[in-house]
Amino acid sequence: MEYKDYYQILKVGRDATQDQIKQAYRKAARKCHPDVSKDADAETKFKDIGEAYEVLKDPEKRAAYDKFGALWQEGQHGQAPPNWDAGFEFKGSGASETDPGGFSDFFESLFGQSQAGQRQAHAFTMKGEDHHAKIVIPLVDAYRGARQTITLTRPMVDSNGKLSASPHTLHVIIPQGITEGQRVRLEGQGLPGYGGGPPGDLYLEIAFQEDRLFHAEKRSIHLTLPITPWEAALGVTLTAPTLGGPVQIKIPPGSQGGKKLRLKGKGLCSANHQGDQIVTLQIVVPEPVTDEQRQLYRTMAEQMPLNPRAGLEG
């Protein structure tokens, strides 16, 4: 994926004001316009200049570019890191309102799908614009429901025309059973209204922190449960963790590695939807370290002959 340094393209510093960026764009565009420049690559340079200005003239796009661009330069190539945009407030879709054709795939990955919502159709309306942000929460908070205090970054242009980050602290109720990708609506927490109209709303998209034991797929919670060969062969009742606390689970005799057991109602459940926990068995084979232990394996091989690859022959 191609990375372009938009500041270098416009020949401005990263601390440039919005007015300086505009002036640099006008100067570069006049110089490299295909109708004026004799350079063979004038059209490509002109496109790059337009792309750079499309991002840097918008405080929200510029703030996101500054954050992700730094990560990119540090070696995270190929795709955006997970939840790179968490904690940023944006209005509208973030995608270019012009035809994005010809933009770098870096630009499209950064602004094409990362921000939900649509820009309002008219520049002047009574209600303020809605804002959108992503927050990352522990999986257990989605399971139980929770109250959180969060701080978001709202890109702003200060009185000197410089980009700054304005912190925005909120108290949020996380509904029990919310799933990843769902949104929480905070009424009146968007931008102020026009002409005395009501403010817009803030929509928080939910993402989950990586959990040491569990991962979620929609409402299902998945856990890999290690067991011994004799527990799998003979069957046993074990204690297994869930997001709601430990529970007893019965391992049927003759269980194989990869077998899935369902714990009903132990997933992400809301008033109208039930989720389950899926437990996948993983058989852990102990390593023999003494002669006596190795002899036990030989005895098993003699008394319990098995060819697990019989189905692969021929």
mmCIF file of N, CA and C in Angstrom, residues 48-135:
data_model
loop_
_atom_site.group_PDB
_atom_site.id
_atom_site.type_symbol
_atom_site.label_atom_id
_atom_site.label_comp_id
_atom_site.label_asym_id
_atom_site.label_seq_id
_atom_site.Cartn_x
_atom_site.Cartn_y
_atom_site.Cartn_z
ATOM 1 N N ASP A 48 -1.518 14.564 -7.011
ATOM 2 C CA ASP A 48 -0.997 14.397 -5.651
ATOM 3 C C ASP A 48 -1.236 15.650 -4.813
ATOM 4 N N ILE A 49 -1.062 16.802 -5.432
ATOM 5 C CA ILE A 49 -1.273 18.067 -4.726
ATOM 6 C C ILE A 49 -2.741 18.192 -4.313
ATOM 7 N N GLY A 50 -3.652 17.837 -5.221
ATOM 8 C CA GLY A 50 -5.077 17.888 -4.898
ATOM 9 C C GLY A 50 -5.447 16.925 -3.790
ATOM 10 N N GLU A 51 -4.857 15.731 -3.836
ATOM 11 C CA GLU A 51 -5.124 14.736 -2.796
ATOM 12 C C GLU A 51 -4.624 15.227 -1.444
ATOM 13 N N ALA A 52 -3.412 15.792 -1.422
ATOM 14 C CA ALA A 52 -2.842 16.287 -0.175
ATOM 15 C C ALA A 52 -3.720 17.389 0.417
ATOM 16 N N TYR A 53 -4.174 18.299 -0.429
ATOM 17 C CA TYR A 53 -5.000 19.403 0.073
ATOM 18 C C TYR A 53 -6.359 18.909 0.546
ATOM 19 N N GLU A 54 -6.919 17.906 -0.129
ATOM 20 C CA GLU A 54 -8.208 17.346 0.268
ATOM 21 C C GLU A 54 -8.166 16.861 1.712
ATOM 22 N N VAL A 55 -7.028 16.335 2.136
ATOM 23 C CA VAL A 55 -6.891 15.829 3.499
ATOM 24 C C VAL A 55 -6.517 16.935 4.473
ATOM 25 N N LEU A 56 -5.479 17.695 4.144
ATOM 26 C CA LEU A 56 -4.925 18.638 5.115
ATOM 27 C C LEU A 56 -5.806 19.862 5.329
ATOM 28 N N LYS A 57 -6.703 20.170 4.396
ATOM 29 C CA LYS A 57 -7.569 21.329 4.603
ATOM 30 C C LYS A 57 -8.682 21.031 5.597
ATOM 31 N N ASP A 58 -8.962 19.741 5.832
ATOM 32 C CA ASP A 58 -10.051 19.331 6.729
ATOM 33 C C ASP A 58 -9.447 18.949 8.084
ATOM 34 N N PRO A 59 -9.762 19.674 9.159
ATOM 35 C CA PRO A 59 -9.147 19.375 10.462
ATOM 36 C C PRO A 59 -9.337 17.929 10.905
ATOM 37 N N GLU A 60 -10.490 17.330 10.622
ATOM 38 C CA GLU A 60 -10.735 15.956 11.056
ATOM 39 C C GLU A 60 -9.865 14.973 10.273
ATOM 40 N N LYS A 61 -9.848 15.134 8.946
ATOM 41 C CA LYS A 61 -9.026 14.243 8.132
ATOM 42 C C LYS A 61 -7.546 14.438 8.460
ATOM 43 N N ARG A 62 -7.166 15.678 8.692
ATOM 44 C CA ARG A 62 -5.760 15.954 8.994
ATOM 45 C C ARG A 62 -5.353 15.314 10.321
ATOM 46 N N ALA A 63 -6.214 15.395 11.332
ATOM 47 C CA ALA A 63 -5.901 14.790 12.628
ATOM 48 C C ALA A 63 -5.758 13.280 12.504
ATOM 49 N N ALA A 64 -6.649 12.657 11.738
ATOM 50 C CA ALA A 64 -6.566 11.208 11.537
ATOM 51 C C ALA A 64 -5.322 10.841 10.745
ATOM 52 N N TYR A 65 -5.021 11.636 9.710
ATOM 53 C CA TYR A 65 -3.832 11.374 8.904
ATOM 54 C C TYR A 65 -2.562 11.502 9.742
ATOM 55 N N ASP A 66 -2.520 12.516 10.600
ATOM 56 C CA ASP A 66 -1.334 12.707 11.453
ATOM 57 C C ASP A 66 -1.112 11.501 12.347
ATOM 58 N N LYS A 67 -2.202 10.965 12.901
ATOM 59 C CA LYS A 67 -2.064 9.816 13.803
ATOM 60 C C LYS A 67 -1.659 8.565 13.038
ATOM 61 N N PHE A 68 -2.385 8.239 11.986
ATOM 62 C CA PHE A 68 -2.126 7.005 11.259
ATOM 63 C C PHE A 68 -0.829 7.096 10.467
ATOM 64 N N GLY A 69 -0.553 8.279 9.914
ATOM 65 C CA GLY A 69 0.675 8.435 9.156
ATOM 66 C C GLY A 69 1.906 8.168 9.999
ATOM 67 N N ALA A 70 1.872 8.571 11.284
ATOM 68 C CA ALA A 70 2.994 8.299 12.177
ATOM 69 C C ALA A 70 3.164 6.808 12.387
ATOM 70 N N LEU A 71 2.063 6.102 12.561
ATOM 71 C CA LEU A 71 2.133 4.644 12.725
ATOM 72 C C LEU A 71 2.676 3.990 11.464
ATOM 73 N N TRP A 72 2.231 4.490 10.319
ATOM 74 C CA TRP A 72 2.670 3.931 9.045
ATOM 75 C C TRP A 72 4.186 4.061 8.891
ATOM 76 N N GLN A 73 4.714 5.215 9.211
ATOM 77 C CA GLN A 73 6.143 5.443 9.062
ATOM 78 C C GLN A 73 6.955 4.581 10.017
ATOM 79 N N GLU A 74 6.341 4.166 11.126
ATOM 80 C CA GLU A 74 7.040 3.315 12.087
ATOM 81 C C GLU A 74 7.021 1.854 11.670
ATOM 82 N N GLY A 75 6.388 1.543 10.525
ATOM 83 C CA GLY A 75 6.527 0.194 9.989
ATOM 84 C C GLY A 75 5.248 -0.616 9.914
ATOM 85 N N GLN A 76 4.088 -0.038 10.210
ATOM 86 C CA GLN A 76 2.856 -0.813 10.118
ATOM 87 C C GLN A 76 2.326 -0.710 8.696
ATOM 88 N N HIS A 77 2.881 -1.536 7.818
ATOM 89 C CA HIS A 77 2.528 -1.483 6.399
ATOM 90 C C HIS A 77 1.374 -2.434 6.099
ATOM 91 N N GLY A 78 0.677 -2.161 5.015
ATOM 92 C CA GLY A 78 -0.297 -3.112 4.500
ATOM 93 C C GLY A 78 -1.727 -2.795 4.857
ATOM 94 N N GLN A 79 -1.990 -2.437 6.100
ATOM 95 C CA GLN A 79 -3.369 -2.133 6.472
ATOM 96 C C GLN A 79 -3.372 -1.326 7.758
ATOM 97 N N ALA A 80 -4.500 -0.702 8.023
ATOM 98 C CA ALA A 80 -4.610 0.073 9.256
ATOM 99 C C ALA A 80 -4.574 -0.852 10.467
ATOM 100 N N PRO A 81 -3.870 -0.455 11.542
ATOM 101 C CA PRO A 81 -3.890 -1.281 12.746
ATOM 102 C C PRO A 81 -5.291 -1.315 13.328
ATOM 103 N N PRO A 82 -5.652 -2.385 14.061
ATOM 104 C CA PRO A 82 -7.015 -2.489 14.602
ATOM 105 C C PRO A 82 -7.375 -1.285 15.455
ATOM 106 N N ASN A 83 -8.562 -0.756 15.204
ATOM 107 C CA ASN A 83 -9.125 0.336 16.013
ATOM 108 C C ASN A 83 -8.216 1.567 16.054
ATOM 109 N N TRP A 84 -7.512 1.821 14.938
ATOM 110 C CA TRP A 84 -6.624 2.982 14.893
ATOM 111 C C TRP A 84 -7.379 4.287 15.135
ATOM 112 N N ASP A 85 -8.673 4.309 14.775
ATOM 113 C CA ASP A 85 -9.445 5.539 14.847
ATOM 114 C C ASP A 85 -10.214 5.689 16.148
ATOM 115 N N ALA A 86 -9.984 4.802 17.118
ATOM 116 C CA ALA A 86 -10.714 4.888 18.382
ATOM 117 C C ALA A 86 -10.354 6.179 19.111
ATOM 118 N N GLY A 87 -11.367 6.820 19.667
ATOM 119 C CA GLY A 87 -11.143 8.020 20.461
ATOM 120 C C GLY A 87 -11.208 9.324 19.694
ATOM 121 N N PHE A 88 -11.367 9.264 18.361
ATOM 122 C CA PHE A 88 -11.509 10.466 17.550
ATOM 123 C C PHE A 88 -12.982 10.721 17.257
ATOM 124 N N GLU A 89 -13.376 11.988 17.346
ATOM 125 C CA GLU A 89 -14.726 12.371 16.924
ATOM 126 C C GLU A 89 -14.661 12.902 15.504
ATOM 127 N N PHE A 90 -15.651 12.484 14.699
ATOM 128 C CA PHE A 90 -15.746 12.962 13.325
ATOM 129 C C PHE A 90 -17.192 13.285 13.004
ATOM 130 N N LYS A 91 -17.369 14.204 12.081
ATOM 131 C CA LYS A 91 -18.702 14.426 11.544
ATOM 132 C C LYS A 91 -18.736 13.825 10.155
ATOM 133 N N GLY A 92 -19.880 13.304 9.737
ATOM 134 C CA GLY A 92 -20.021 12.784 8.393
ATOM 135 C C GLY A 92 -19.193 11.546 8.147
ATOM 136 N N SER A 93 -18.978 11.257 6.875
ATOM 137 C CA SER A 93 -18.371 9.992 6.478
ATOM 138 C C SER A 93 -16.864 10.036 6.435
ATOM 139 N N GLY A 94 -16.264 11.227 6.376
ATOM 140 C CA GLY A 94 -14.817 11.318 6.282
ATOM 141 C C GLY A 94 -14.286 11.072 4.889
ATOM 142 N N ALA A 95 -15.036 10.358 4.058
ATOM 143 C CA ALA A 95 -14.581 10.089 2.700
ATOM 144 C C ALA A 95 -14.682 11.341 1.852
ATOM 145 N N SER A 96 -13.867 11.424 0.851
ATOM 146 C CA SER A 96 -13.891 12.574 -0.027
ATOM 147 C C SER A 96 -15.237 12.687 -0.718
ATOM 148 N N GLU A 97 -15.746 13.914 -0.781
ATOM 149 C CA GLU A 97 -17.023 14.120 -1.459
ATOM 150 C C GLU A 97 -16.825 14.214 -2.969
ATOM 151 N N THR A 98 -15.585 14.283 -3.401
ATOM 152 C CA THR A 98 -15.308 14.237 -4.836
ATOM 153 C C THR A 98 -15.024 12.805 -5.199
ATOM 154 N N ASP A 99 -14.869 12.558 -6.495
ATOM 155 C CA ASP A 99 -14.561 11.210 -6.953
ATOM 156 C C ASP A 99 -13.196 10.792 -6.433
ATOM 157 N N PRO A 100 -13.111 9.687 -5.639
ATOM 158 C CA PRO A 100 -11.831 9.295 -5.083
ATOM 159 C C PRO A 100 -10.922 8.585 -6.077
ATOM 160 N N GLY A 101 -11.381 8.393 -7.303
ATOM 161 C CA GLY A 101 -10.560 7.682 -8.267
ATOM 162 C C GLY A 101 -9.220 8.370 -8.456
ATOM 163 N N GLY A 102 -8.140 7.596 -8.481
ATOM 164 C CA GLY A 102 -6.818 8.156 -8.639
ATOM 165 C C GLY A 102 -6.127 8.440 -7.325
ATOM 166 N N PHE A 103 -6.861 8.430 -6.215
ATOM 167 C CA PHE A 103 -6.220 8.617 -4.923
ATOM 168 C C PHE A 103 -5.453 7.359 -4.558
ATOM 169 N N SER A 104 -4.454 7.510 -3.698
ATOM 170 C CA SER A 104 -3.683 6.344 -3.268
ATOM 171 C C SER A 104 -4.570 5.428 -2.445
ATOM 172 N N ASP A 105 -4.223 4.116 -2.444
ATOM 173 C CA ASP A 105 -4.999 3.181 -1.637
ATOM 174 C C ASP A 105 -4.832 3.480 -0.158
ATOM 175 N N PHE A 106 -3.727 4.137 0.214
ATOM 176 C CA PHE A 106 -3.565 4.582 1.603
ATOM 177 C C PHE A 106 -4.684 5.552 1.963
ATOM 178 N N PHE A 107 -4.907 6.539 1.091
ATOM 179 C CA PHE A 107 -5.956 7.532 1.331
ATOM 180 C C PHE A 107 -7.319 6.851 1.448
ATOM 181 N N GLU A 108 -7.614 5.948 0.520
ATOM 182 C CA GLU A 108 -8.927 5.311 0.526
ATOM 183 C C GLU A 108 -9.122 4.436 1.752
ATOM 184 N N SER A 109 -8.069 3.736 2.197
ATOM 185 C CA SER A 109 -8.201 2.888 3.382
ATOM 186 C C SER A 109 -8.421 3.733 4.626
ATOM 187 N N LEU A 110 -7.830 4.932 4.634
ATOM 188 C CA LEU A 110 -7.922 5.781 5.809
ATOM 189 C C LEU A 110 -9.271 6.477 5.905
ATOM 190 N N PHE A 111 -9.801 6.918 4.761
ATOM 191 C CA PHE A 111 -11.016 7.729 4.802
ATOM 192 C C PHE A 111 -12.213 7.102 4.101
ATOM 193 N N GLY A 112 -12.023 5.952 3.460
ATOM 194 C CA GLY A 112 -13.120 5.396 2.685
ATOM 195 C C GLY A 112 -14.183 4.738 3.524
ATOM 196 N N GLN A 113 -13.819 4.047 4.648
ATOM 197 C CA GLN A 113 -14.802 3.270 5.386
ATOM 198 C C GLN A 113 -14.682 3.431 6.884
ATOM 199 N N SER A 114 -13.769 4.240 7.354
ATOM 200 C CA SER A 114 -13.481 4.239 8.777
ATOM 201 C C SER A 114 -14.484 5.001 9.612
ATOM 202 N N GLN A 115 -15.215 5.926 9.013
ATOM 203 C CA GLN A 115 -16.106 6.754 9.818
ATOM 204 C C GLN A 115 -17.533 6.594 9.330
ATOM 205 N N ALA A 116 -18.429 6.317 10.248
ATOM 206 C CA ALA A 116 -19.817 6.029 9.900
ATOM 207 C C ALA A 116 -20.577 7.330 9.655
ATOM 208 N N GLY A 117 -21.758 7.166 9.030
ATOM 209 C CA GLY A 117 -22.649 8.307 8.892
ATOM 210 C C GLY A 117 -22.481 8.996 7.556
ATOM 211 N N GLN A 118 -23.307 9.971 7.291
ATOM 212 C CA GLN A 118 -23.267 10.727 6.047
ATOM 213 C C GLN A 118 -23.283 12.215 6.360
ATOM 214 N N ARG A 119 -22.624 12.966 5.485
ATOM 215 C CA ARG A 119 -22.674 14.417 5.656
ATOM 216 C C ARG A 119 -24.100 14.903 5.389
ATOM 217 N N GLN A 120 -24.474 15.961 6.089
ATOM 218 C CA GLN A 120 -25.813 16.499 5.876
ATOM 219 C C GLN A 120 -25.898 17.091 4.479
ATOM 220 N N ALA A 121 -27.061 16.977 3.897
ATOM 221 C CA ALA A 121 -27.231 17.369 2.503
ATOM 222 C C ALA A 121 -27.150 18.888 2.322
ATOM 223 N N HIS A 122 -27.477 19.657 3.372
ATOM 224 C CA HIS A 122 -27.487 21.105 3.247
ATOM 225 C C HIS A 122 -26.541 21.707 4.267
ATOM 226 N N ALA A 123 -25.849 22.743 3.870
ATOM 227 C CA ALA A 123 -24.851 23.334 4.749
ATOM 228 C C ALA A 123 -25.488 24.019 5.947
ATOM 229 N N PHE A 124 -26.706 24.533 5.807
ATOM 230 C CA PHE A 124 -27.334 25.279 6.893
ATOM 231 C C PHE A 124 -28.652 24.617 7.265
ATOM 232 N N THR A 125 -28.675 24.046 8.440
ATOM 233 C CA THR A 125 -29.882 23.437 8.970
ATOM 234 C C THR A 125 -30.036 23.871 10.406
ATOM 235 N N MET A 126 -31.192 23.648 10.952
ATOM 236 C CA MET A 126 -31.450 24.069 12.326
ATOM 237 C C MET A 126 -30.727 23.165 13.323
ATOM 238 N N LYS A 127 -30.704 21.865 13.045
ATOM 239 C CA LYS A 127 -30.063 20.940 13.975
ATOM 240 C C LYS A 127 -28.572 20.871 13.706
ATOM 241 N N GLY A 128 -27.782 20.771 14.786
ATOM 242 C CA GLY A 128 -26.342 20.648 14.633
ATOM 243 C C GLY A 128 -25.961 19.312 14.011
ATOM 244 N N GLU A 129 -24.763 19.254 13.477
ATOM 245 C CA GLU A 129 -24.313 18.027 12.826
ATOM 246 C C GLU A 129 -24.050 16.927 13.851
ATOM 247 N N ASP A 130 -24.350 15.701 13.443
ATOM 248 C CA ASP A 130 -24.042 14.545 14.284
ATOM 249 C C ASP A 130 -22.540 14.267 14.237
ATOM 250 N N HIS A 131 -22.039 13.712 15.329
ATOM 251 C CA HIS A 131 -20.642 13.289 15.384
ATOM 252 C C HIS A 131 -20.589 11.787 15.576
ATOM 253 N N HIS A 132 -19.467 11.204 15.186
ATOM 254 C CA HIS A 132 -19.265 9.762 15.286
ATOM 255 C C HIS A 132 -17.894 9.506 15.881
ATOM 256 N N ALA A 133 -17.807 8.466 16.684
ATOM 257 C CA ALA A 133 -16.520 8.078 17.270
ATOM 258 C C ALA A 133 -16.556 6.584 17.569
ATOM 259 N N LYS A 134 -15.384 5.992 17.692
ATOM 260 C CA LYS A 134 -15.274 4.590 18.079
ATOM 261 C C LYS A 134 -14.655 4.521 19.465
ATOM 262 N N ILE A 135 -15.202 3.663 20.323
ATOM 263 C CA ILE A 135 -14.602 3.432 21.628
ATOM 264 C C ILE A 135 -14.319 1.941 21.779
#
